[in-house]
Amino acid sequence: MLSRLTRPRALALCALPVAALLATAAFAPLPYVIAQPGDTADVLGEHRGTPVITITGAPVRETDGALRMTTIVATGPDADIGLGEVYDSWFRTDRSVLPRDSVYPSGKSTEQVKKRNIADMEKSQSEATRAALGYLGEDPAKVKVELTLADIGGPSAGLLFALGIVDKIGGNGSGGDLTGGRDIAGTGTITADGKVGAVGGVGLKTQAAGRDGATVFLVPEGECSDAKSTAPKGMRLIPVTTLQGAVNSLKALDSGRKVPSC
């Protein structure tokens, strides 16, 4: 003999597996990374008591203003990210939810990622030094540059390192500061021949810059739209593609001439 379920009871029974699935999803780790604005560091000054840029073999200028490299902080490749964290971060302008594989190489541990980031930073410092000395016409066999930025990895400070070296040795070329005394921030990789590359996380980096007092932000040209989407009100965004272009824009800004804008 067969019994017939009432409609409400049938719906209740069907809802049980769905509820169980949602409950499981709420507590199961998801393949995402949550990023937020990180620290900034003035490459013209000191970081944790140590000068960021030390130059020997060439006269070094006293500088005013700041050239602020920017970072983001992301959960590690081994972190368990739940549905609640993803949902909360998705609707915040000071958070980004990113696929884990887009940030970290698949199968790499936190320690392996850290070692890779340190290697990327060391390469970035070398490229930045070559780019800056090449721009200045200085002989790298005679001028030595040491760059020190503890506990920060990755290649995205390259542009700011190069600008810092240029400012400390040559300034704006007319006896003044490349910064014009302003608090300037930015991001971007750099090659030895001075080409600036994209880095990711620009929207969060503009927020870090604004929080720490910067009013101008140098952004790789291809990432202008990302920078504009969350940049603090009143922050001036200047697109750059080369070290030469970045220097020219800062000189134009100081002299009141037209400056490119995102």
C-alpha positions as a printed NumPy array, in Angstrom:
array([[  0.   ,   0.   ,   0.   ],
       [  1.422,   3.362,  -0.982],
       [  0.983,   6.481,   1.108],
       [  0.764,   9.939,  -0.437],
       [  2.875,  12.824,   0.99 ],
       [  1.167,  16.124,   1.451],
       [  2.653,  19.043,  -0.544],
       [  4.052,  20.871,   2.515],
       [  5.706,  17.703,   3.776],
       [  7.179,  16.934,   0.366],
       [  8.633,  20.449,   0.135],
       [ 10.084,  20.125,   3.621],
       [ 11.764,  16.838,   2.758],
       [ 13.221,  18.317,  -0.441],
       [ 14.53 ,  21.31 ,   1.463],
       [ 16.537,  19.205,   3.909],
       [ 19.345,  18.262,   1.474],
       [ 19.539,  21.86 ,   0.236],
       [ 19.828,  23.173,   3.772],
       [ 22.51 ,  20.611,   4.561],
       [ 24.45 ,  21.628,   1.437],
       [ 24.284,  25.321,   2.337],
       [ 25.365,  24.579,   5.883],
       [ 28.337,  22.609,   4.586],
       [ 29.276,  25.405,   2.147],
       [ 29.126,  27.971,   4.936],
       [ 31.888,  26.197,   6.86 ],
       [ 33.909,  24.591,   4.057],
       [ 37.112,  26.363,   2.959],
       [ 36.833,  28.052,  -0.424],
       [ 39.593,  28.538,  -3.07 ],
       [ 39.826,  32.304,  -2.606],
       [ 42.227,  34.902,  -1.259],
       [ 41.106,  38.051,   0.551],
       [ 43.311,  41.118,   0.04 ],
       [ 43.301,  44.535,   1.706],
       [ 45.448,  47.699,   1.766],
       [ 48.876,  47.08 ,   3.277],
       [ 51.776,  49.197,   4.502],
       [ 53.506,  51.959,   2.596],
       [ 57.16 ,  52.956,   2.869],
       [ 58.908,  56.173,   1.832],
       [ 61.886,  55.042,  -0.239],
       [ 63.56 ,  58.425,   0.342],
       [ 63.625,  57.832,   4.076],
       [ 64.061,  54.984,   6.527],
       [ 62.105,  51.794,   7.054],
       [ 62.299,  50.326,  10.552],
       [ 65.336,  52.439,  11.354],
       [ 67.347,  51.613,   8.219],
       [ 67.713,  53.871,   5.146],
       [ 65.848,  52.346,   2.224],
       [ 68.346,  53.674,  -0.33 ],
       [ 72.093,  53.909,   0.348],
       [ 74.325,  55.262,  -2.435],
       [ 78.12 ,  55.334,  -2.632],
       [ 80.321,  56.62 ,  -5.443],
       [ 78.178,  59.673,  -6.282],
       [ 77.102,  62.852,  -4.437],
       [ 73.765,  62.355,  -2.673],
       [ 71.218,  65.141,  -2.212],
       [ 69.112,  65.935,   0.83 ],
       [ 65.526,  65.364,  -0.273],
       [ 62.147,  66.737,   0.72 ],
       [ 58.744,  65.158,   0.216],
       [ 58.095,  61.43 ,  -0.041],
       [ 58.104,  58.687,  -2.659],
       [ 55.87 ,  56.081,  -1.109],
       [ 55.842,  52.487,  -2.358],
       [ 52.596,  50.674,  -1.61 ],
       [ 51.579,  47.126,  -0.752],
       [ 48.571,  44.921,  -0.241],
       [ 48.121,  42.236,   2.403],
       [ 46.559,  38.951,   1.312],
       [ 45.606,  35.789,   3.139],
       [ 48.163,  33.044,   2.537],
       [ 47.891,  30.084,   0.176],
       [ 47.258,  27.768,   3.13 ],
       [ 44.53 ,  29.897,   4.735],
       [ 40.996,  28.517,   5.015],
       [ 38.552,  31.113,   3.697],
       [ 34.898,  30.519,   4.553],
       [ 31.726,  31.627,   2.809],
       [ 31.023,  34.248,   5.472],
       [ 34.401,  35.954,   4.92 ],
       [ 33.938,  35.911,   1.156],
       [ 30.438,  37.364,   1.42 ],
       [ 31.525,  40.121,   3.819],
       [ 34.57 ,  41.076,   1.733],
       [ 32.707,  41.032,  -1.573],
       [ 30.696,  44.128,  -0.681],
       [ 33.513,  46.184,   0.846],
       [ 35.616,  48.687,  -1.096],
       [ 38.637,  48.045,   1.149],
       [ 38.695,  44.312,   0.402],
       [ 39.126,  42.221,  -2.727],
       [ 38.157,  38.58 ,  -3.211],
       [ 40.447,  36.857,  -5.693],
       [ 40.768,  33.264,  -6.944],
       [ 43.648,  31.668,  -5.047],
       [ 45.31 ,  30.418,  -8.247],
       [ 45.415,  33.974,  -9.634],
       [ 47.542,  35.095,  -6.687],
       [ 49.593,  32.047,  -5.715],
       [ 51.131,  29.269,  -7.832],
       [ 49.123,  26.099,  -7.432],
       [ 50.514,  23.674,  -4.854],
       [ 52.996,  26.131,  -3.293],
       [ 53.192,  26.494,   0.477],
       [ 53.341,  29.788,   2.37 ],
       [ 57.098,  29.361,   2.87 ],
       [ 57.676,  28.658,  -0.828],
       [ 55.636,  31.726,  -1.792],
       [ 57.627,  33.855,   0.659],
       [ 60.929,  32.725,  -0.857],
       [ 59.665,  33.496,  -4.351],
       [ 58.509,  36.971,  -3.294],
       [ 61.916,  37.713,  -1.795],
       [ 63.611,  36.607,  -5.023],
       [ 61.232,  38.814,  -7.035],
       [ 62.033,  41.783,  -4.787],
       [ 65.783,  41.281,  -5.188],
       [ 65.437,  41.127,  -8.966],
       [ 63.247,  44.235,  -8.898],
       [ 65.872,  46.129,  -6.901],
       [ 68.578,  45.178,  -9.382],
       [ 66.459,  46.235, -12.37 ],
       [ 65.479,  49.502, -10.662],
       [ 69.116,  50.349,  -9.96 ],
       [ 70.137,  49.695, -13.564],
       [ 67.203,  51.708, -14.887],
       [ 67.907,  54.694, -12.624],
       [ 71.67 ,  54.789, -13.218],
       [ 71.078,  54.416, -16.944],
       [ 68.667,  57.349, -16.902],
       [ 71.178,  59.454, -14.94 ],
       [ 74.118,  58.463, -17.128],
       [ 76.023,  57.133, -14.122],
       [ 78.571,  54.326, -14.386],
       [ 77.258,  51.288, -12.449],
       [ 80.873,  50.164, -11.96 ],
       [ 81.549,  53.314,  -9.907],
       [ 78.172,  54.035,  -8.307],
       [ 76.839,  51.424,  -5.883],
       [ 73.262,  51.346,  -4.651],
       [ 71.986,  49.289,  -1.738],
       [ 68.232,  48.935,  -1.322],
       [ 66.815,  47.682,   1.975],
       [ 63.149,  47.078,   2.642],
       [ 62.636,  44.406,   5.297],
       [ 59.742,  41.928,   5.191],
       [ 58.307,  43.187,   1.902],
       [ 58.435,  40.977,  -1.178],
       [ 57.441,  41.011,  -4.814],
       [ 58.448,  43.155,  -7.792],
       [ 55.921,  45.989,  -7.567],
       [ 58.197,  48.57 ,  -5.879],
       [ 60.54 ,  48.745,  -8.872],
       [ 59.283,  52.085, -10.227],
       [ 59.457,  53.779,  -6.815],
       [ 62.953,  52.432,  -6.135],
       [ 64.139,  53.839,  -9.468],
       [ 62.535,  57.244,  -8.827],
       [ 64.089,  57.342,  -5.361],
       [ 67.577,  56.772,  -6.762],
       [ 67.006,  59.451,  -9.42 ],
       [ 65.818,  61.948,  -6.797],
       [ 68.702,  61.286,  -4.407],
       [ 71.34 ,  61.75 ,  -7.104],
       [ 69.852,  64.126,  -9.654],
       [ 66.636,  65.557,  -8.214],
       [ 64.607,  67.35 , -10.852],
       [ 67.744,  68.263, -12.782],
       [ 67.509,  71.928, -11.771],
       [ 68.57 ,  71.761,  -8.142],
       [ 65.135,  70.902,  -6.752],
       [ 63.358,  67.795,  -5.588],
       [ 61.707,  65.396,  -8.01 ],
       [ 58.752,  65.272,  -5.629],
       [ 58.378,  69.046,  -5.434],
       [ 58.014,  68.492,  -1.686],
       [ 54.814,  66.479,  -2.169],
       [ 53.878,  63.117,  -0.691],
       [ 53.762,  60.957,  -3.817],
       [ 52.912,  57.275,  -3.943],
       [ 52.778,  54.692,  -6.679],
       [ 53.39 ,  51.18 ,  -7.866],
       [ 54.748,  49.367, -10.891],
       [ 57.386,  46.887, -11.936],
       [ 60.358,  48.151, -13.907],
       [ 62.843,  46.688, -16.365],
       [ 66.5  ,  47.636, -16.695],
       [ 65.646,  49.765, -19.737],
       [ 63.022,  51.704, -17.789],
       [ 59.727,  50.156, -18.9  ],
       [ 56.97 ,  50.158, -16.282],
       [ 54.678,  47.126, -15.938],
       [ 51.356,  46.322, -14.291],
       [ 51.178,  44.807, -10.819],
       [ 47.585,  44.13 ,  -9.692],
       [ 45.843,  45.302,  -6.535],
       [ 46.12 ,  48.94 ,  -7.605],
       [ 42.724,  49.917,  -6.194],
       [ 43.732,  48.742,  -2.728],
       [ 47.137,  50.401,  -3.027],
       [ 45.597,  53.813,  -3.729],
       [ 43.653,  53.432,  -0.486],
       [ 46.835,  52.599,   1.432],
       [ 48.508,  55.646,  -0.11 ],
       [ 45.642,  57.974,   0.789],
       [ 45.514,  56.634,   4.34 ],
       [ 49.22 ,  57.441,   4.781],
       [ 49.03 ,  60.973,   3.385],
       [ 49.808,  60.738,  -0.337],
       [ 47.956,  63.086,  -2.687],
       [ 49.45 ,  61.875,  -5.991],
       [ 49.621,  58.289,  -7.232],
       [ 51.724,  56.98 , -10.135],
       [ 49.91 ,  54.046, -11.74 ],
       [ 50.877,  51.744, -14.638],
       [ 48.836,  53.065, -17.55 ],
       [ 46.956,  49.82 , -18.168],
       [ 45.607,  49.826, -14.616],
       [ 44.09 ,  53.309, -14.637],
       [ 40.497,  52.075, -14.554],
       [ 41.198,  49.882, -11.515],
       [ 42.859,  52.787,  -9.734],
       [ 39.965,  55.144, -10.469],
       [ 37.352,  52.729,  -9.165],
       [ 38.391,  53.01 ,  -5.513],
       [ 40.921,  55.875,  -5.284],
       [ 40.347,  58.274,  -2.37 ],
       [ 38.537,  61.478,  -3.268],
       [ 40.932,  64.167,  -4.477],
       [ 43.85 ,  61.827,  -5.203],
       [ 45.576,  62.675,  -8.471],
       [ 46.237,  59.606, -10.632],
       [ 49.098,  59.864, -13.133],
       [ 49.515,  57.069, -15.706],
       [ 53.07 ,  55.962, -16.498],
       [ 54.654,  53.573, -18.973],
       [ 58.364,  54.38 , -18.524],
       [ 60.749,  55.799, -15.941],
       [ 61.412,  58.742, -18.264],
       [ 57.682,  59.421, -18.49 ],
       [ 57.267,  59.269, -14.711],
       [ 60.128,  61.736, -14.198],
       [ 58.71 ,  64.074, -16.85 ],
       [ 55.273,  63.988, -15.235],
       [ 56.651,  64.807, -11.794],
       [ 58.655,  67.712, -13.223],
       [ 55.558,  68.994, -15.039],
       [ 53.479,  68.687, -11.872],
       [ 56.005,  70.751,  -9.896],
       [ 56.203,  73.474, -12.529],
       [ 52.447,  73.726, -13.064],
       [ 52.495,  72.368, -16.598],
       [ 49.976,  69.901, -18.026],
       [ 50.254,  66.412, -16.537],
       [ 48.737,  63.191, -17.927],
       [ 45.759,  61.929, -15.967],
       [ 43.857,  58.631, -15.665]])
